[in-house]
Short mmCIF file of N, CA and C in Angstrom, two decimals:
data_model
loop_
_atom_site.label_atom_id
_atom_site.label_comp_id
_atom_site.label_asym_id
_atom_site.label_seq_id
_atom_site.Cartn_x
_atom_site.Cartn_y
_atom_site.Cartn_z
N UNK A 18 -55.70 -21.56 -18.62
CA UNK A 18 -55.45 -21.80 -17.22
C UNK A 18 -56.56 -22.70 -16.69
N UNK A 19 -56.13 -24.05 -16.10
CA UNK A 19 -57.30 -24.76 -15.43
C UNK A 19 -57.45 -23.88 -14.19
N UNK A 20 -58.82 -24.19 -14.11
CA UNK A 20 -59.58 -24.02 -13.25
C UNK A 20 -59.08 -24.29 -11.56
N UNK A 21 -58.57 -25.29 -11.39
CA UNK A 21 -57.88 -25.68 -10.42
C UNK A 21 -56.50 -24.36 -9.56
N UNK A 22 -56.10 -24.42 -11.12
CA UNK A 22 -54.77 -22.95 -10.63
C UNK A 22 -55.97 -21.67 -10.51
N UNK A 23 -56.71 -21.29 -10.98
CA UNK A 23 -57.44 -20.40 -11.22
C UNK A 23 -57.80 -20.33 -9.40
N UNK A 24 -58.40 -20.96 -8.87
CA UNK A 24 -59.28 -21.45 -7.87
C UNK A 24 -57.87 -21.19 -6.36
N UNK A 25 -56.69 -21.90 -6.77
CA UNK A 25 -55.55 -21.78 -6.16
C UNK A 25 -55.28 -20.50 -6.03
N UNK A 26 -55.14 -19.78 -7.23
CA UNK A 26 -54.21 -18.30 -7.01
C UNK A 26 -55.43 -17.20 -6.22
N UNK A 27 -57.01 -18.23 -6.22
CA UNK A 27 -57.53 -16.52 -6.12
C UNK A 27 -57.81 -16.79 -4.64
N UNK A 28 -57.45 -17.90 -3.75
CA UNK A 28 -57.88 -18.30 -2.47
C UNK A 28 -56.54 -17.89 -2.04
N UNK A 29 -56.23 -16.84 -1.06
CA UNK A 29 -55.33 -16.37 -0.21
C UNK A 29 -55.23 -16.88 0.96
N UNK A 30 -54.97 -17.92 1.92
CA UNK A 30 -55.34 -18.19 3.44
C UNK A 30 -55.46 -17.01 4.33
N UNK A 31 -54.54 -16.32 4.13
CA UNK A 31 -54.42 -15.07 5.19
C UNK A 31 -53.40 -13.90 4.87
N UNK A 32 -53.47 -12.79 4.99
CA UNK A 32 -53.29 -11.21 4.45
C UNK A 32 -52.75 -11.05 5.76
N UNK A 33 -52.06 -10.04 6.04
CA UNK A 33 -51.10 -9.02 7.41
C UNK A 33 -51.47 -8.10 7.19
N UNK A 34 -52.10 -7.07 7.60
CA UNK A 34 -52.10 -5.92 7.69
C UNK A 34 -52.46 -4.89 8.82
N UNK A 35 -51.36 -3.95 9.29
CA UNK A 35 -51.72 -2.82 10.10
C UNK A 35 -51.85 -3.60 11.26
N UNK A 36 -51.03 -5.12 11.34
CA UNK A 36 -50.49 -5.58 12.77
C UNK A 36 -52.15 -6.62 13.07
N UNK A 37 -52.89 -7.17 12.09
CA UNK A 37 -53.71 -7.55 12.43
C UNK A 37 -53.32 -8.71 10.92
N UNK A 38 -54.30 -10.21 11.49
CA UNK A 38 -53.64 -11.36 10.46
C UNK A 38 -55.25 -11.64 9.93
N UNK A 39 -55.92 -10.93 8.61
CA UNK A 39 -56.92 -11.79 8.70
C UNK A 39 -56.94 -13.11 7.62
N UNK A 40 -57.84 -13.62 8.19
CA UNK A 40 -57.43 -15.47 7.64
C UNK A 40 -59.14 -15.81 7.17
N UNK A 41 -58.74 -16.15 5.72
CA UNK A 41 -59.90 -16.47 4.64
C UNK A 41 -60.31 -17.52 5.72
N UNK A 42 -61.68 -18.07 5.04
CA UNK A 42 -62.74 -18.90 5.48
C UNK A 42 -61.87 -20.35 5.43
N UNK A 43 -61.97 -21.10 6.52
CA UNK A 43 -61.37 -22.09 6.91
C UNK A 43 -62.66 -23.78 7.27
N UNK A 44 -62.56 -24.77 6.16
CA UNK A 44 -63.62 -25.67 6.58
C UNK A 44 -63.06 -26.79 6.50
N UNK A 45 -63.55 -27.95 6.97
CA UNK A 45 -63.28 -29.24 6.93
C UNK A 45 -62.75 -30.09 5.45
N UNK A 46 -61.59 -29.39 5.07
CA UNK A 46 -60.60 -29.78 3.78
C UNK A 46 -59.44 -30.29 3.97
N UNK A 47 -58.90 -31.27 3.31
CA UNK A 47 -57.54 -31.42 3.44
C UNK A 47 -56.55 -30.72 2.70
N UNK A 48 -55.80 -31.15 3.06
CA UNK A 48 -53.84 -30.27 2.39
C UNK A 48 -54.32 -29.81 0.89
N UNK A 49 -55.19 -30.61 -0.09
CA UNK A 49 -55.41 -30.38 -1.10
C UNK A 49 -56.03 -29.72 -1.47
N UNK A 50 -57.34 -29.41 -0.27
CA UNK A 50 -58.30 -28.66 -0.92
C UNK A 50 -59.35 -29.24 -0.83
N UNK A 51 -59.42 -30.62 -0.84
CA UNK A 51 -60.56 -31.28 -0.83
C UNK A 51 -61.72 -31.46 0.47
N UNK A 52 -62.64 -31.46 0.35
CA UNK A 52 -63.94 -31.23 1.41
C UNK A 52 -63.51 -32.56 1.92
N UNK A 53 -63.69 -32.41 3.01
CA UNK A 53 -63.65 -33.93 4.04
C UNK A 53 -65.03 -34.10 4.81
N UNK A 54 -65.65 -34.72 4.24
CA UNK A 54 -67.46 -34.83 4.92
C UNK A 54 -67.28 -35.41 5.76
N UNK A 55 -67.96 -35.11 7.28
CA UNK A 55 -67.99 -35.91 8.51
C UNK A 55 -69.22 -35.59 9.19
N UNK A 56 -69.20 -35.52 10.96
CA UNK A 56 -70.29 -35.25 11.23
C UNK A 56 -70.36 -33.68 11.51
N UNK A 57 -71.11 -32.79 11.93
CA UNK A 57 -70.95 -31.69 12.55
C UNK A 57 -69.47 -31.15 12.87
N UNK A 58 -69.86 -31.82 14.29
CA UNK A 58 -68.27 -31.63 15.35
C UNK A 58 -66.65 -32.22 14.71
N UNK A 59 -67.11 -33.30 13.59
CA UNK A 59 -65.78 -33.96 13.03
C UNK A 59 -65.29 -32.47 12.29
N UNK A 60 -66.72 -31.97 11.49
CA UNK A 60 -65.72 -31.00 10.27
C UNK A 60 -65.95 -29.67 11.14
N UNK A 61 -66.07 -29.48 12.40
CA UNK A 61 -66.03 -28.12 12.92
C UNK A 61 -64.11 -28.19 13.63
N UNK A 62 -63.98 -29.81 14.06
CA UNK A 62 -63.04 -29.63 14.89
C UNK A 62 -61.59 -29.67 13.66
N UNK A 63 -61.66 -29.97 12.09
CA UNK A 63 -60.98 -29.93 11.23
C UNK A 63 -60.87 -28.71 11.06
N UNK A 64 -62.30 -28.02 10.74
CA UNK A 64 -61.67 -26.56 10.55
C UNK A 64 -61.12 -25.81 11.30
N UNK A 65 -61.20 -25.88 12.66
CA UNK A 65 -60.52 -25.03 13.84
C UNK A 65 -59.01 -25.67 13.46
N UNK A 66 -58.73 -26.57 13.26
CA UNK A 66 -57.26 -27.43 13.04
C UNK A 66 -56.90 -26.28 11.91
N UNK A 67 -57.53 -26.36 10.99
CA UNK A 67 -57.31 -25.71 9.56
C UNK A 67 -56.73 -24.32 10.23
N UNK A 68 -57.85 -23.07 10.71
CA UNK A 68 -57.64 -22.15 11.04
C UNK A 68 -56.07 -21.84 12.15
N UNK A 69 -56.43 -22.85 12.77
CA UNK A 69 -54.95 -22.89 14.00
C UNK A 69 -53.56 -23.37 13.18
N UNK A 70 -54.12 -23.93 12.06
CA UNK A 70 -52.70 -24.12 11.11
C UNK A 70 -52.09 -22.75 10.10
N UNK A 71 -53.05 -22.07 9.62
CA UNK A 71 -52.67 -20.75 8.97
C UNK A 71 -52.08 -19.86 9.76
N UNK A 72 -52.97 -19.56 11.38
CA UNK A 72 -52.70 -18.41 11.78
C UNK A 72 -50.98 -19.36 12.71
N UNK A 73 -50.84 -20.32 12.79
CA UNK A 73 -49.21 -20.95 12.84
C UNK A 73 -48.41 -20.54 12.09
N UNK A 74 -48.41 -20.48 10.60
CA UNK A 74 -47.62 -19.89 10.27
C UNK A 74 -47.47 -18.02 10.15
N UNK A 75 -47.98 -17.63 10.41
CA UNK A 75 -47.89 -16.30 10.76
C UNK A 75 -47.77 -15.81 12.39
N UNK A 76 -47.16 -17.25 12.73
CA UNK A 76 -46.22 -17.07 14.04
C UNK A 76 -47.73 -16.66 15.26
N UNK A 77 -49.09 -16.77 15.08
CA UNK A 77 -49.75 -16.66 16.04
C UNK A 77 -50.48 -18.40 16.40
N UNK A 78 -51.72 -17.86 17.39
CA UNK A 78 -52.62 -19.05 17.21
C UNK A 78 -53.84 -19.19 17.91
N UNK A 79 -54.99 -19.56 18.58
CA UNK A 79 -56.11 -18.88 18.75
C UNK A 79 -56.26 -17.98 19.92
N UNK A 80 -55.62 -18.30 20.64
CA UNK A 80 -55.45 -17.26 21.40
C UNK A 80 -54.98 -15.94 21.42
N UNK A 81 -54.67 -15.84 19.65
CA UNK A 81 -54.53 -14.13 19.16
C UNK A 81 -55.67 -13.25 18.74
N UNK A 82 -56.62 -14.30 18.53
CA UNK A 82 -57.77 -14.34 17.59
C UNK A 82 -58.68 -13.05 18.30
N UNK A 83 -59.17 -12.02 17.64
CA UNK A 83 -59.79 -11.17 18.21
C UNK A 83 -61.06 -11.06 17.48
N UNK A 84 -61.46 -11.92 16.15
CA UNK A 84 -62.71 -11.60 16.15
C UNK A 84 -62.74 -12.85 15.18
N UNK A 85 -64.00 -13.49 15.08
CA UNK A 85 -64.53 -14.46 14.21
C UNK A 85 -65.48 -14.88 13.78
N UNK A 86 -65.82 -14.58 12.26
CA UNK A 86 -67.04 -15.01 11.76
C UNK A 86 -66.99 -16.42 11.01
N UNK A 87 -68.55 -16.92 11.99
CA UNK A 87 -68.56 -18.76 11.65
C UNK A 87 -69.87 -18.93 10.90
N UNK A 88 -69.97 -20.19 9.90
CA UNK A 88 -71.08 -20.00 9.60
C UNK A 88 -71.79 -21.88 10.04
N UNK A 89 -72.93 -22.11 10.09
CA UNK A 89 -72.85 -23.22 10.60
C UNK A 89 -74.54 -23.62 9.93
N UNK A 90 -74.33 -24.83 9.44
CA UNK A 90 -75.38 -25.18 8.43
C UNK A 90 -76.69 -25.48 8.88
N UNK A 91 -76.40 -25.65 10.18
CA UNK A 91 -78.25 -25.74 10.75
C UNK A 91 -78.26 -25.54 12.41
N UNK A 92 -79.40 -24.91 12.62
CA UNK A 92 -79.63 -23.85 14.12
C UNK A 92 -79.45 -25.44 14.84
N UNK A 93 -79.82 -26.66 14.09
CA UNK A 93 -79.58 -27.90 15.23
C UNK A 93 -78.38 -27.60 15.88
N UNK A 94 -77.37 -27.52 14.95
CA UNK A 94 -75.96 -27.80 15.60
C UNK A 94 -75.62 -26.84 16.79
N UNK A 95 -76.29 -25.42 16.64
CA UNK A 95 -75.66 -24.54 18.05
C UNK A 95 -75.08 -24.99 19.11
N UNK A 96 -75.76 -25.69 19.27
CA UNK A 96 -75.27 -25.95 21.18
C UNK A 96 -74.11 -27.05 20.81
N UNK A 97 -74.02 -27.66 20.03
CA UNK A 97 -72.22 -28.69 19.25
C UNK A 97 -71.70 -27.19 19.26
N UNK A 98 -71.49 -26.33 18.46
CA UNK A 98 -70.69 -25.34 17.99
C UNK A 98 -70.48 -24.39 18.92
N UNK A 99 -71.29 -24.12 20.04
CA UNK A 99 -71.31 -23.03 21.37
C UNK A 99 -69.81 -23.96 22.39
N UNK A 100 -70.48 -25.81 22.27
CA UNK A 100 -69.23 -26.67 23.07
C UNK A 100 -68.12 -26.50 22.69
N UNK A 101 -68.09 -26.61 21.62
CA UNK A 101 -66.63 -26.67 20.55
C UNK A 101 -65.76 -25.58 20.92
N UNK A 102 -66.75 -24.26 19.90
CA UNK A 102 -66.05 -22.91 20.33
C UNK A 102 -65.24 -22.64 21.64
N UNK A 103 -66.10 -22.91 22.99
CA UNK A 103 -65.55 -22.88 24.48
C UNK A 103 -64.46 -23.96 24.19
N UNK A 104 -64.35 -24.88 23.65
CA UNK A 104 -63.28 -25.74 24.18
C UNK A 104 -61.62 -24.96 23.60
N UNK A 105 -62.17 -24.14 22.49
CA UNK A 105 -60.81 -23.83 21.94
C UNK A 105 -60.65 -22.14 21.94
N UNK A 106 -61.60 -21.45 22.17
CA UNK A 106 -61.39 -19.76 22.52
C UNK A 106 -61.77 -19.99 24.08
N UNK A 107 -60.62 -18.65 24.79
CA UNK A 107 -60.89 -18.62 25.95
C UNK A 107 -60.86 -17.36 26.11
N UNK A 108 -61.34 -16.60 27.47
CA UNK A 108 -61.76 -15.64 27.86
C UNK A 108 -60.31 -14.80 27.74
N UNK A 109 -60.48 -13.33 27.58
CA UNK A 109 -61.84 -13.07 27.09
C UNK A 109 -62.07 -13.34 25.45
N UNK A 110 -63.16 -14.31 25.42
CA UNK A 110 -63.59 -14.45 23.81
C UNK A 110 -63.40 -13.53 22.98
N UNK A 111 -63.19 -13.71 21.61
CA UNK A 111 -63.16 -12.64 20.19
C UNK A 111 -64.60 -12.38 20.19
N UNK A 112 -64.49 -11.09 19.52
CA UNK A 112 -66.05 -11.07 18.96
C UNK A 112 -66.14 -12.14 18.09
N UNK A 113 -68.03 -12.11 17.92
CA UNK A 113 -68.28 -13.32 17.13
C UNK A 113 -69.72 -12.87 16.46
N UNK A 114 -69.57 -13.60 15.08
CA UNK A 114 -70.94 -13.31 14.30
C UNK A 114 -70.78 -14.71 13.89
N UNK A 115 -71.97 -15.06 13.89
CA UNK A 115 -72.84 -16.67 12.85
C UNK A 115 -73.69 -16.21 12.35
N UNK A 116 -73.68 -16.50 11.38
CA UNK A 116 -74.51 -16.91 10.37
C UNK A 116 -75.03 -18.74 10.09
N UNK A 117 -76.54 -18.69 10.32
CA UNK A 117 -76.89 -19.93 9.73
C UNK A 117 -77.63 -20.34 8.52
N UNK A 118 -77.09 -21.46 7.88
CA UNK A 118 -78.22 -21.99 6.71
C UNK A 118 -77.76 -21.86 5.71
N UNK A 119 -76.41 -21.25 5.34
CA UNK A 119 -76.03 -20.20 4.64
C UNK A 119 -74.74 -20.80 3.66
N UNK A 120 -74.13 -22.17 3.76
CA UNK A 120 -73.36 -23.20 3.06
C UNK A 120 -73.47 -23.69 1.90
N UNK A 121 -74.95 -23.98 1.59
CA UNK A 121 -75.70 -24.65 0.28
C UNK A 121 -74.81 -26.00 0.36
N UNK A 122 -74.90 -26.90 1.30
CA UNK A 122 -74.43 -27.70 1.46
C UNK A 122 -73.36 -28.69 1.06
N UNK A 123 -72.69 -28.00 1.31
CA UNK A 123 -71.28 -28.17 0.60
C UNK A 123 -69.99 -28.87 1.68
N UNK A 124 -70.55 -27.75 3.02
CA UNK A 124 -69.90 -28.06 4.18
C UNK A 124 -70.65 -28.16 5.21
N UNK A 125 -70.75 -28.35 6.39
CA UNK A 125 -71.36 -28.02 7.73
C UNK A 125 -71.43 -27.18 8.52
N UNK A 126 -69.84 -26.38 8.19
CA UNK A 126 -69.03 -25.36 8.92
C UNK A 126 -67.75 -24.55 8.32
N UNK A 127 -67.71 -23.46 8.63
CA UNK A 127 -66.39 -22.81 8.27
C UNK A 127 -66.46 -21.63 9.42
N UNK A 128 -65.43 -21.04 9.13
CA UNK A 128 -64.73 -20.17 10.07
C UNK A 128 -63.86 -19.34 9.45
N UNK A 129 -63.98 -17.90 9.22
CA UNK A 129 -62.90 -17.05 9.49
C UNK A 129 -62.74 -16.19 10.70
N UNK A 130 -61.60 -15.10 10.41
CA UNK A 130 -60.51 -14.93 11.64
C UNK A 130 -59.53 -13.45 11.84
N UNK A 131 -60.02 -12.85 12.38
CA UNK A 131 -59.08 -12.09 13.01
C UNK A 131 -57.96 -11.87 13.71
N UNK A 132 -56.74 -11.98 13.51
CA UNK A 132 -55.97 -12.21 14.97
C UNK A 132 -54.93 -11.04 14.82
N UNK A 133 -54.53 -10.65 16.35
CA UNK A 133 -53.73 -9.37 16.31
C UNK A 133 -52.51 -10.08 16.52
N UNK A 134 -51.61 -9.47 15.58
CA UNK A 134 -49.99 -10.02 15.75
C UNK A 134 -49.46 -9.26 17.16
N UNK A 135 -48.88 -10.39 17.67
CA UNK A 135 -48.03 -10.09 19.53
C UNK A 135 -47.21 -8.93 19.09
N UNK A 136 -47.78 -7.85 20.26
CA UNK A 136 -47.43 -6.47 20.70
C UNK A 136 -48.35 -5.50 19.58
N UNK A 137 -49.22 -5.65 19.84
CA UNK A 137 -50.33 -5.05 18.87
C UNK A 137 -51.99 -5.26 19.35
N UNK A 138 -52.37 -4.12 19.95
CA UNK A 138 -53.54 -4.31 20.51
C UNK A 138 -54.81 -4.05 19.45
N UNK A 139 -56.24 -4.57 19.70
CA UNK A 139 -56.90 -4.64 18.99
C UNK A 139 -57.81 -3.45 19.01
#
């Protein structure tokens, strides 16, 4: 088995369970898989695309989102990633944990995701 299928079958986007959608780590990649290097905000605003595309097909979208852990490659970027975040979660916000430094530079940013499926409180 290449590596490639290997890598495919063991990455799940997102699981259902007990009325809640959680959604694997989401970063600045295309359709294929492949890392798309940009600046900060380019691969923060891909991965929110990414994330808002999974939890689409499981019929939600960020505004289901009840909790989210981000990780973000350097304390520079906060205040990019504090703008960002506000532009696309709105009150009342999901919980939230970051982690920084923590990529080994690979990406800039990722994101996973909580979201409660409609008629299902958190």
């Amino acid at each position: 088995m290449s590596s490639d299928s290997t890598r495919a079958r063991l990455f799940r986007p997102a699981v259902a369970a007990s009325g809640l959608v959680f959604v694997s780590g989401q970063a600045s990649v295309g359709r294929d898989g492949a890392v798309l290097a940009d600046s900060f905000e380019g691969e923060m605003r891909r991965a929110l695309a990414n994330l808002g595309r999974v939890l689409g097909k499981a019929g939600l979208g960020l505004d289901d989102v009840v909790q989210v852990r981000a990780y973000v490659d350097e304390a520079v970027n906060l205040p990019a990633y504090n703008r960002i975040y506000l532009e696309h979660f709105r009150e009342p916000l999901p919980t939230r944990t970051t982690l920084i430094g923590c990529l080994g530079g690979v990406v800039r940013f990722e994101i996973e995701a909580v979201a409660a499926q409609r008629g299902t409180e958190a």
